Short mmCIF file of C-alpha atoms and ligand atoms in Angstrom, two decimals:
data_model
loop_
_atom_site.label_atom_id
_atom_site.label_comp_id
_atom_site.label_asym_id
_atom_site.label_seq_id
_atom_site.Cartn_x
_atom_site.Cartn_y
_atom_site.Cartn_z
CA MET A 1 98.92 126.45 83.95
CA SER A 2 101.48 124.03 85.37
CA ASN A 3 103.84 126.98 85.90
CA GLN A 4 101.38 128.09 88.59
CA LEU A 5 101.89 124.86 90.48
CA SER A 6 104.56 124.34 93.10
CA ASP A 7 107.94 122.90 92.18
CA ARG A 8 107.09 120.17 94.64
CA ILE A 9 104.23 118.83 92.54
CA ASN A 10 105.82 119.62 89.21
CA ASN A 11 108.84 117.53 90.19
CA LEU A 12 106.74 114.66 91.46
CA PRO A 13 106.35 111.81 88.97
CA ASN A 14 102.95 110.23 88.44
CA SER A 15 102.54 106.83 90.03
CA GLN A 16 103.20 104.61 87.01
CA THR A 17 101.28 101.69 88.51
CA LEU A 18 98.18 103.82 88.92
CA GLU A 19 98.75 105.60 85.61
CA MET A 20 98.98 102.35 83.64
CA ALA A 21 95.86 101.04 85.39
CA ALA A 22 94.02 104.26 84.50
CA LYS A 23 95.17 103.98 80.87
CA ALA A 24 93.89 100.38 80.71
CA ARG A 25 90.54 101.44 82.20
CA GLU A 26 90.25 104.28 79.69
CA LEU A 27 90.96 102.00 76.72
CA LYS A 28 88.44 99.46 78.03
CA ALA A 29 85.83 102.21 78.30
CA GLN A 30 86.52 102.99 74.63
CA GLY A 31 85.64 99.40 73.79
CA ARG A 32 89.17 97.90 73.57
CA ASP A 33 89.45 94.37 74.94
CA ILE A 34 92.30 95.10 77.34
CA ILE A 35 93.62 92.60 79.88
CA SER A 36 95.06 94.67 82.68
CA LEU A 37 97.99 93.07 84.45
CA SER A 38 99.24 96.44 85.63
CA LEU A 39 97.86 96.96 89.09
CA GLY A 40 98.76 94.86 92.10
CA GLU A 41 95.30 94.26 93.39
CA PRO A 42 93.76 90.95 94.46
CA ASP A 43 90.79 90.10 92.23
CA PHE A 44 88.99 88.44 95.14
CA ASN A 45 86.14 89.92 97.13
CA THR A 46 86.80 90.91 100.73
CA PRO A 47 85.85 87.83 102.81
CA ASP A 48 82.25 87.88 104.09
CA PHE A 49 83.18 87.78 107.78
CA ILE A 50 85.09 91.05 107.35
CA LYS A 51 82.26 92.68 105.40
CA LEU A 52 79.89 91.68 108.19
CA ALA A 53 82.11 93.32 110.80
CA ALA A 54 81.92 96.56 108.79
CA ILE A 55 78.13 96.34 108.48
CA ASN A 56 77.86 95.77 112.22
CA ALA A 57 80.12 98.75 112.88
CA ILE A 58 77.82 100.98 110.84
CA ASN A 59 74.76 99.69 112.66
CA GLU A 60 76.49 100.16 115.99
CA ASN A 61 77.00 103.82 115.07
CA TYR A 62 80.72 103.93 114.67
CA ASN A 63 80.78 107.23 112.89
CA SER A 64 82.94 109.68 114.83
CA TYR A 65 86.55 110.67 114.45
CA THR A 66 88.83 108.03 115.87
CA ALA A 67 92.08 108.70 117.69
CA VAL A 68 94.51 109.95 115.03
CA ASN A 69 96.66 106.84 115.43
CA GLY A 70 93.60 104.56 115.30
CA TYR A 71 91.18 102.91 117.74
CA VAL A 72 93.02 101.48 120.70
CA GLU A 73 91.20 98.14 120.13
CA LEU A 74 92.64 98.05 116.63
CA ARG A 75 96.12 98.94 117.83
CA GLU A 76 95.83 96.13 120.37
CA ALA A 77 94.78 93.73 117.59
CA ILE A 78 97.81 94.86 115.58
CA CYS A 79 100.06 94.15 118.58
CA ARG A 80 98.55 90.64 118.80
CA LYS A 81 99.18 90.17 115.08
CA PHE A 82 102.79 91.32 115.35
CA LYS A 83 103.37 88.93 118.26
CA ARG A 84 101.62 85.97 116.62
CA ASP A 85 102.98 86.28 113.08
CA ASN A 86 106.29 88.09 113.53
CA ASN A 87 107.39 87.45 117.09
CA LEU A 88 107.49 91.22 117.64
CA ASP A 89 106.55 92.88 120.90
CA TYR A 90 104.97 96.27 120.36
CA ASN A 91 102.62 98.15 122.66
CA PRO A 92 99.67 100.15 121.28
CA ASN A 93 101.58 103.44 121.69
CA GLN A 94 104.05 102.16 119.14
CA ILE A 95 101.38 101.56 116.50
CA VAL A 96 99.98 104.08 114.02
CA VAL A 97 97.06 103.15 111.78
CA SER A 98 97.00 105.03 108.47
CA THR A 99 95.17 105.34 105.19
CA GLY A 100 96.97 102.40 103.63
CA ALA A 101 100.57 101.22 103.97
CA LYS A 102 101.37 103.95 101.46
CA GLN A 103 100.60 106.61 104.06
CA SER A 104 102.57 104.71 106.70
CA ILE A 105 105.56 104.83 104.36
CA ALA A 106 105.03 108.51 103.58
CA ASN A 107 104.73 109.35 107.29
CA THR A 108 107.92 107.48 108.10
CA ILE A 109 109.96 109.15 105.39
CA LEU A 110 108.57 112.61 106.07
CA VAL A 111 109.23 112.46 109.82
CA LEU A 112 112.77 111.09 109.59
CA ILE A 113 114.32 112.57 106.49
CA ASN A 114 115.86 116.01 106.03
CA PRO A 115 116.86 117.41 102.63
CA GLU A 116 120.12 115.83 101.39
CA ASP A 117 119.80 112.81 103.68
CA GLU A 118 120.49 109.63 101.76
CA ILE A 119 118.07 106.73 101.55
CA ILE A 120 119.35 103.41 100.29
CA PHE A 121 117.00 101.67 97.87
CA PRO A 122 117.80 98.08 97.00
CA ALA A 123 116.56 97.93 93.39
CA PRO A 124 114.10 96.99 92.10
CA TYR A 125 111.82 98.87 94.47
CA TRP A 126 108.22 99.97 94.60
CA VAL A 127 107.44 103.18 92.71
CA SER A 128 106.12 105.31 95.54
CA TYR A 129 109.20 105.04 97.77
CA ALA A 130 111.08 107.16 95.27
CA ALA A 131 108.27 109.67 94.89
CA VAL A 132 107.96 110.26 98.64
CA ALA A 133 111.73 110.40 99.05
CA THR A 134 111.73 113.07 96.34
CA LEU A 135 109.06 115.01 98.25
CA ALA A 136 111.30 114.85 101.32
CA ARG A 137 114.20 116.06 99.11
CA ALA A 138 116.24 113.03 100.01
CA LYS A 139 119.02 111.69 97.85
CA ILE A 140 118.16 108.23 96.57
CA VAL A 141 121.06 105.79 96.53
CA GLU A 142 120.16 102.73 94.50
CA ILE A 143 121.82 99.36 94.95
CA PRO A 144 121.30 97.46 91.72
CA SER A 145 120.53 93.77 91.62
CA THR A 146 119.77 91.49 88.73
CA ILE A 147 117.82 88.42 87.92
CA ASP A 148 121.01 86.39 88.39
CA THR A 149 121.07 87.22 92.12
CA ASP A 150 117.30 86.75 92.38
CA PHE A 151 117.02 90.52 92.66
CA LYS A 152 118.55 90.57 96.13
CA ILE A 153 121.45 92.65 97.42
CA THR A 154 124.46 91.40 99.35
CA PRO A 155 125.95 92.70 102.62
CA LYS A 156 128.98 93.83 100.63
CA GLN A 157 126.83 95.97 98.34
CA LEU A 158 125.03 97.45 101.34
CA GLU A 159 128.28 98.33 103.07
CA ALA A 160 129.57 100.01 99.91
CA ALA A 161 126.45 102.16 99.57
CA ILE A 162 126.59 103.58 103.11
CA THR A 163 128.02 107.08 103.58
CA PRO A 164 127.98 109.47 106.55
CA LYS A 165 124.77 110.91 105.06
CA THR A 166 122.86 107.64 105.01
CA LYS A 167 119.76 107.97 107.15
CA MET A 168 117.57 105.10 106.00
CA VAL A 169 117.45 101.80 104.15
CA ILE A 170 114.22 100.45 102.69
CA PHE A 171 113.67 96.71 102.64
CA ASN A 172 110.60 95.17 101.08
CA SER A 173 110.19 91.43 101.36
CA PRO A 174 108.32 89.81 99.66
CA ASN A 175 109.27 92.37 97.09
CA ASN A 176 107.13 94.39 94.72
CA PRO A 177 107.98 94.10 91.78
CA SER A 178 110.37 91.10 91.82
CA GLY A 179 108.54 88.75 94.20
CA SER A 180 111.87 87.94 95.88
CA VAL A 181 111.86 87.03 99.56
CA TYR A 182 114.82 87.55 101.89
CA SER A 183 115.42 84.61 104.21
CA GLU A 184 116.12 85.13 107.90
CA LYS A 185 119.76 84.29 107.23
CA GLU A 186 120.03 86.87 104.45
CA PHE A 187 118.40 89.57 106.58
CA ARG A 188 120.67 88.75 109.52
CA ALA A 189 123.72 89.14 107.28
CA LEU A 190 122.49 92.57 106.14
CA ALA A 191 121.75 93.52 109.76
CA LYS A 192 125.36 92.68 110.68
CA VAL A 193 126.47 95.50 108.40
CA LEU A 194 123.90 97.91 109.84
CA GLU A 195 124.99 97.13 113.41
CA LYS A 196 128.07 99.24 112.73
CA TYR A 197 125.96 102.28 111.77
CA PRO A 198 123.59 103.10 114.64
CA ASN A 199 122.23 106.24 112.96
CA ILE A 200 120.62 104.40 110.06
CA TYR A 201 116.91 103.60 110.26
CA ILE A 202 115.31 100.70 108.50
CA LEU A 203 111.91 100.90 106.87
CA SER A 204 110.70 97.34 106.45
CA ASP A 205 107.70 97.15 104.13
CA GLU A 206 106.00 93.79 104.81
CA ILE A 207 102.71 94.36 103.01
CA TYR A 208 103.07 91.09 101.02
CA GLU A 209 103.98 89.06 104.12
CA HIS A 210 101.17 86.54 103.76
CA ILE A 211 101.47 86.13 100.01
CA ASN A 212 104.50 83.96 100.25
CA TYR A 213 105.00 80.55 98.67
CA GLY A 214 108.37 79.61 100.15
CA SER A 215 109.88 79.86 103.61
CA PRO A 216 107.85 82.07 105.98
CA SER A 217 108.41 85.81 105.79
CA PHE A 218 110.86 87.14 108.35
CA SER A 219 110.46 90.58 109.95
CA PHE A 220 113.58 92.69 110.03
CA ALA A 221 112.64 94.08 113.46
CA ALA A 222 112.77 90.53 114.85
CA ILE A 223 116.55 90.96 114.83
CA ASP A 224 117.23 92.17 118.38
CA LYS A 225 119.75 94.87 117.57
CA MET A 226 117.57 96.29 114.79
CA LYS A 227 114.25 96.58 116.63
CA ASN A 228 114.85 100.04 118.09
CA ARG A 229 115.52 101.55 114.66
CA THR A 230 113.19 99.61 112.43
CA ILE A 231 109.79 100.82 111.28
CA THR A 232 107.66 97.82 110.33
CA VAL A 233 104.95 98.65 107.80
CA ASN A 234 102.05 96.40 106.93
CA GLY A 235 98.36 96.57 106.06
CA VAL A 236 95.30 94.54 105.16
CA ALA A 237 94.97 95.45 101.47
CA LYS A 238 96.82 92.54 99.91
CA ALA A 239 96.30 89.65 102.34
CA PHE A 240 92.58 90.25 102.93
CA ALA A 241 91.60 91.65 99.51
CA MET A 242 90.86 95.03 101.10
CA THR A 243 92.70 97.44 98.79
CA GLY A 244 89.94 100.03 98.68
CA TRP A 245 89.34 100.02 102.43
CA ARG A 246 92.62 101.88 102.90
CA VAL A 247 94.01 100.54 106.14
CA GLY A 248 97.74 100.28 106.73
CA TYR A 249 99.75 100.46 109.91
CA LEU A 250 103.23 100.65 111.32
CA GLY A 251 105.01 99.50 114.45
CA ALA A 252 107.99 101.61 115.51
CA PRO A 253 109.88 103.05 118.46
CA GLU A 254 107.40 105.23 120.33
CA TRP A 255 109.05 108.53 119.45
CA ILE A 256 108.77 107.74 115.74
CA ALA A 257 105.16 106.55 116.12
CA LYS A 258 104.34 109.81 117.92
CA ALA A 259 105.89 111.87 115.12
CA CYS A 260 103.90 109.92 112.50
CA THR A 261 100.71 110.58 114.48
CA LYS A 262 101.54 114.28 114.56
CA MET A 263 102.13 114.28 110.80
CA GLN A 264 98.88 112.55 109.89
CA GLY A 265 96.98 114.60 112.47
CA GLN A 266 97.61 117.54 110.18
CA ILE A 267 96.94 115.73 106.92
CA THR A 268 94.20 113.08 107.22
CA SER A 269 93.20 112.90 110.92
CA GLY A 270 93.52 109.14 110.53
CA THR A 271 91.68 106.52 108.56
CA ASN A 272 88.01 105.61 108.19
CA CYS A 273 86.32 104.33 111.37
CA ILE A 274 84.28 101.55 109.71
CA ALA A 275 87.32 100.16 107.92
CA GLN A 276 89.22 100.23 111.21
CA ARG A 277 86.54 98.15 112.98
CA ALA A 278 86.53 95.62 110.13
CA THR A 279 90.31 95.42 110.33
CA ILE A 280 90.14 94.26 113.96
CA THR A 281 88.11 91.26 112.75
CA ALA A 282 90.46 90.64 109.82
CA LEU A 283 93.60 90.66 111.95
CA ASP A 284 92.14 88.45 114.67
CA SER A 285 91.12 85.78 112.15
CA PRO A 286 93.19 82.60 111.74
CA SER A 287 95.53 82.43 108.76
CA SER A 288 93.34 79.61 107.38
CA SER A 289 90.72 82.27 106.52
CA ILE A 290 92.84 83.63 103.66
CA LYS A 291 94.61 80.45 102.62
CA TYR A 292 92.36 79.92 99.59
CA MET A 293 93.61 83.20 98.10
CA VAL A 294 97.27 82.46 98.72
CA ASP A 295 96.84 78.96 97.25
CA GLU A 296 95.26 80.43 94.15
CA PHE A 297 98.05 83.01 93.77
CA LYS A 298 100.56 80.18 93.91
CA ILE A 299 98.79 78.29 91.13
CA ARG A 300 98.86 81.46 89.05
CA ARG A 301 102.53 82.04 89.84
CA ASP A 302 103.37 78.56 88.60
CA LEU A 303 101.23 79.08 85.52
CA MET A 304 102.92 82.39 84.65
CA VAL A 305 106.43 81.05 85.21
CA ASP A 306 105.63 78.12 82.97
CA LEU A 307 103.96 80.11 80.18
CA LEU A 308 106.27 83.12 80.13
CA SER A 309 109.46 81.09 80.12
CA LYS A 310 108.36 79.63 76.79
CA ILE A 311 108.47 83.06 75.14
CA ASP A 312 111.74 83.89 73.42
CA GLY A 313 113.62 86.71 75.08
CA PHE A 314 111.83 86.53 78.43
CA LYS A 315 114.31 85.89 81.21
CA ILE A 316 112.45 84.93 84.34
CA ASN A 317 113.14 84.57 88.05
CA ILE A 318 110.79 82.45 90.10
CA PRO A 319 109.02 84.85 92.43
CA GLU A 320 108.61 83.41 95.91
CA GLY A 321 106.01 85.88 97.06
CA ALA A 322 103.72 88.81 96.21
CA PHE A 323 101.78 88.51 92.94
CA TYR A 324 104.14 89.92 90.35
CA ILE A 325 106.57 88.49 87.89
CA PHE A 326 109.40 90.70 86.69
CA PRO A 327 110.89 89.37 83.46
CA ASP A 328 114.03 90.83 81.96
CA ILE A 329 113.03 91.64 78.39
CA SER A 330 116.16 93.56 77.37
CA TYR A 331 116.62 91.00 74.57
CA TYR A 332 114.09 93.05 72.60
CA PHE A 333 115.89 96.40 72.92
CA GLY A 334 116.96 97.73 69.55
CA LYS A 335 114.62 95.40 67.67
CA THR A 336 111.77 96.47 65.43
CA ILE A 337 108.63 94.37 65.78
CA LYS A 338 105.50 94.91 63.72
CA GLY A 339 106.87 98.30 62.68
CA LYS A 340 107.53 99.46 66.25
CA ILE A 341 111.03 100.20 67.47
CA ILE A 342 111.62 98.93 70.98
CA LYS A 343 114.28 101.10 72.56
CA ASN A 344 113.54 100.38 76.21
CA ALA A 345 111.14 98.78 78.69
CA SER A 346 108.62 101.61 78.39
CA ASP A 347 108.46 101.09 74.62
CA PHE A 348 107.97 97.40 75.29
CA THR A 349 105.00 97.97 77.62
CA LEU A 350 103.45 100.39 75.11
CA PHE A 351 103.98 97.81 72.39
CA LEU A 352 102.20 95.17 74.50
CA LEU A 353 99.36 97.56 75.18
CA GLU A 354 98.94 98.48 71.53
CA LYS A 355 99.60 95.15 69.80
CA ALA A 356 98.56 92.60 72.43
CA ASN A 357 95.98 94.60 74.38
CA VAL A 358 97.79 93.68 77.58
CA ALA A 359 98.66 96.33 80.19
CA THR A 360 101.87 95.87 82.22
CA VAL A 361 104.21 98.34 83.94
CA THR A 362 107.69 99.34 82.82
CA GLY A 363 110.59 98.30 85.06
CA GLU A 364 111.97 101.83 84.79
CA ALA A 365 109.33 102.84 87.34
CA PHE A 366 110.86 100.35 89.76
CA GLY A 367 114.50 101.25 89.20
CA ASP A 368 115.22 98.42 86.75
CA PRO A 369 115.18 99.49 83.09
CA ASN A 370 115.63 95.95 81.73
CA CYS A 371 112.41 94.51 83.07
CA ILE A 372 108.65 94.84 83.00
CA ARG A 373 106.25 94.04 85.81
CA ILE A 374 103.34 91.73 85.19
CA SER A 375 100.75 91.35 87.95
CA TYR A 376 99.17 87.92 88.12
CA ALA A 377 96.40 89.04 90.44
CA ALA A 378 93.99 88.11 87.64
CA SER A 379 91.99 85.01 86.72
CA GLN A 380 93.78 82.03 85.24
CA ASP A 381 91.78 82.44 82.03
CA ASN A 382 92.85 86.04 81.69
CA LEU A 383 96.47 85.15 82.41
CA LYS A 384 96.48 82.41 79.78
CA GLU A 385 94.86 84.68 77.24
CA ALA A 386 97.28 87.52 78.05
CA VAL A 387 100.36 85.34 77.55
CA LYS A 388 98.91 83.97 74.31
CA ARG A 389 98.45 87.52 73.03
CA ILE A 390 101.93 88.61 74.14
CA SER A 391 103.48 85.62 72.47
CA LYS A 392 101.55 86.23 69.24
CA ALA A 393 102.40 89.92 69.16
CA LEU A 394 106.10 89.14 69.46
CA THR A 395 106.23 86.63 66.60
N1 LIG B 1 100.83 98.59 95.31
C1 LIG B 1 100.09 98.22 94.16
C2 LIG B 1 100.97 98.15 92.95
O1 LIG B 1 102.18 98.27 93.06
C3 LIG B 1 98.92 99.14 93.97
C4 LIG B 1 99.14 100.41 93.23
C5 LIG B 1 99.89 101.41 93.99
O2 LIG B 1 99.47 101.75 95.08
O3 LIG B 1 100.90 101.84 93.46
O4 LIG B 1 100.48 97.92 91.87
#
């Protein structure tokens, strides 16, 4: 019956991160011993002090619709967070709370982009940017990068990608899937190029801000000349192990924030009131309250870099943030292993699923067909076992 569906949905790809996670769950339910390194989801519990805030909110009868853009107390807490962590001055009218950073991104793209507008995607990039851009009928202009440049783009590449139709650039640092982090200096050099093009908006996805093992994350909007055309997106899912609570937010010029509120007022009416109350507590907590998780992710990062670089044909960058590693495995293309022909990265991930019982995600989903994404948001034991299986399957 798919011919009964709209072209819009028929042309929309499935989210390959969610699809691979669903496949792994399905195989597990059938009794297969699958280690799923597909989804980017902290394996920690939400900290107790945040859970308690949610329980209190229920008992205090927070149960009604909230303002579409979120409780004002939450928007004030977000302003405090932006000031404290990012040196950004926003007022509550410039903040919109949404059902996850994913909705903040969708709102931003849908309110700013007309059909045929061009959006510049430094590759590799997160899967859902492309899907939402497709919904908005934008033209995606990819800027490729490779492991040799630590998956970062240069000002020269950015300049070359800009045309009179460019409406937006999407930056994501720390990056999903590469883990690369742009330094302040690198961002300022890119901003220098954008200074010449006042009609280009910048969507800065900073959801992995706190999961950063190198120099502190730098917000693009902290560059004076960029602030009035940057939309800063963040959320609590990754830093506070709150993926299922679905709370994301953005800070933007007021007219853009207002448009995003109008958009979500027609689609979701805003996000869950209990999760919003708990988020106030999360954002007002000191960074020491989540340090144990970041420290553990760093140990796992080091472990994965060490173990994976011992496997033949895995070319690795050292991710400085997020919880993914993005090896270039193109060495295997054209080879036949255990009777399976590996033509591309998708074949490689299917091979790993079938022969090693390890779920990963193909780099094709992220705009880089030479790589695969491995999430190390899993226990050290599972990571060690997964690499052992991968290594065995490939020999
Ligand atoms: N952002 C996470 C990931 O890339 C969660 C899944 C999703 O929302 O796509 O794996």
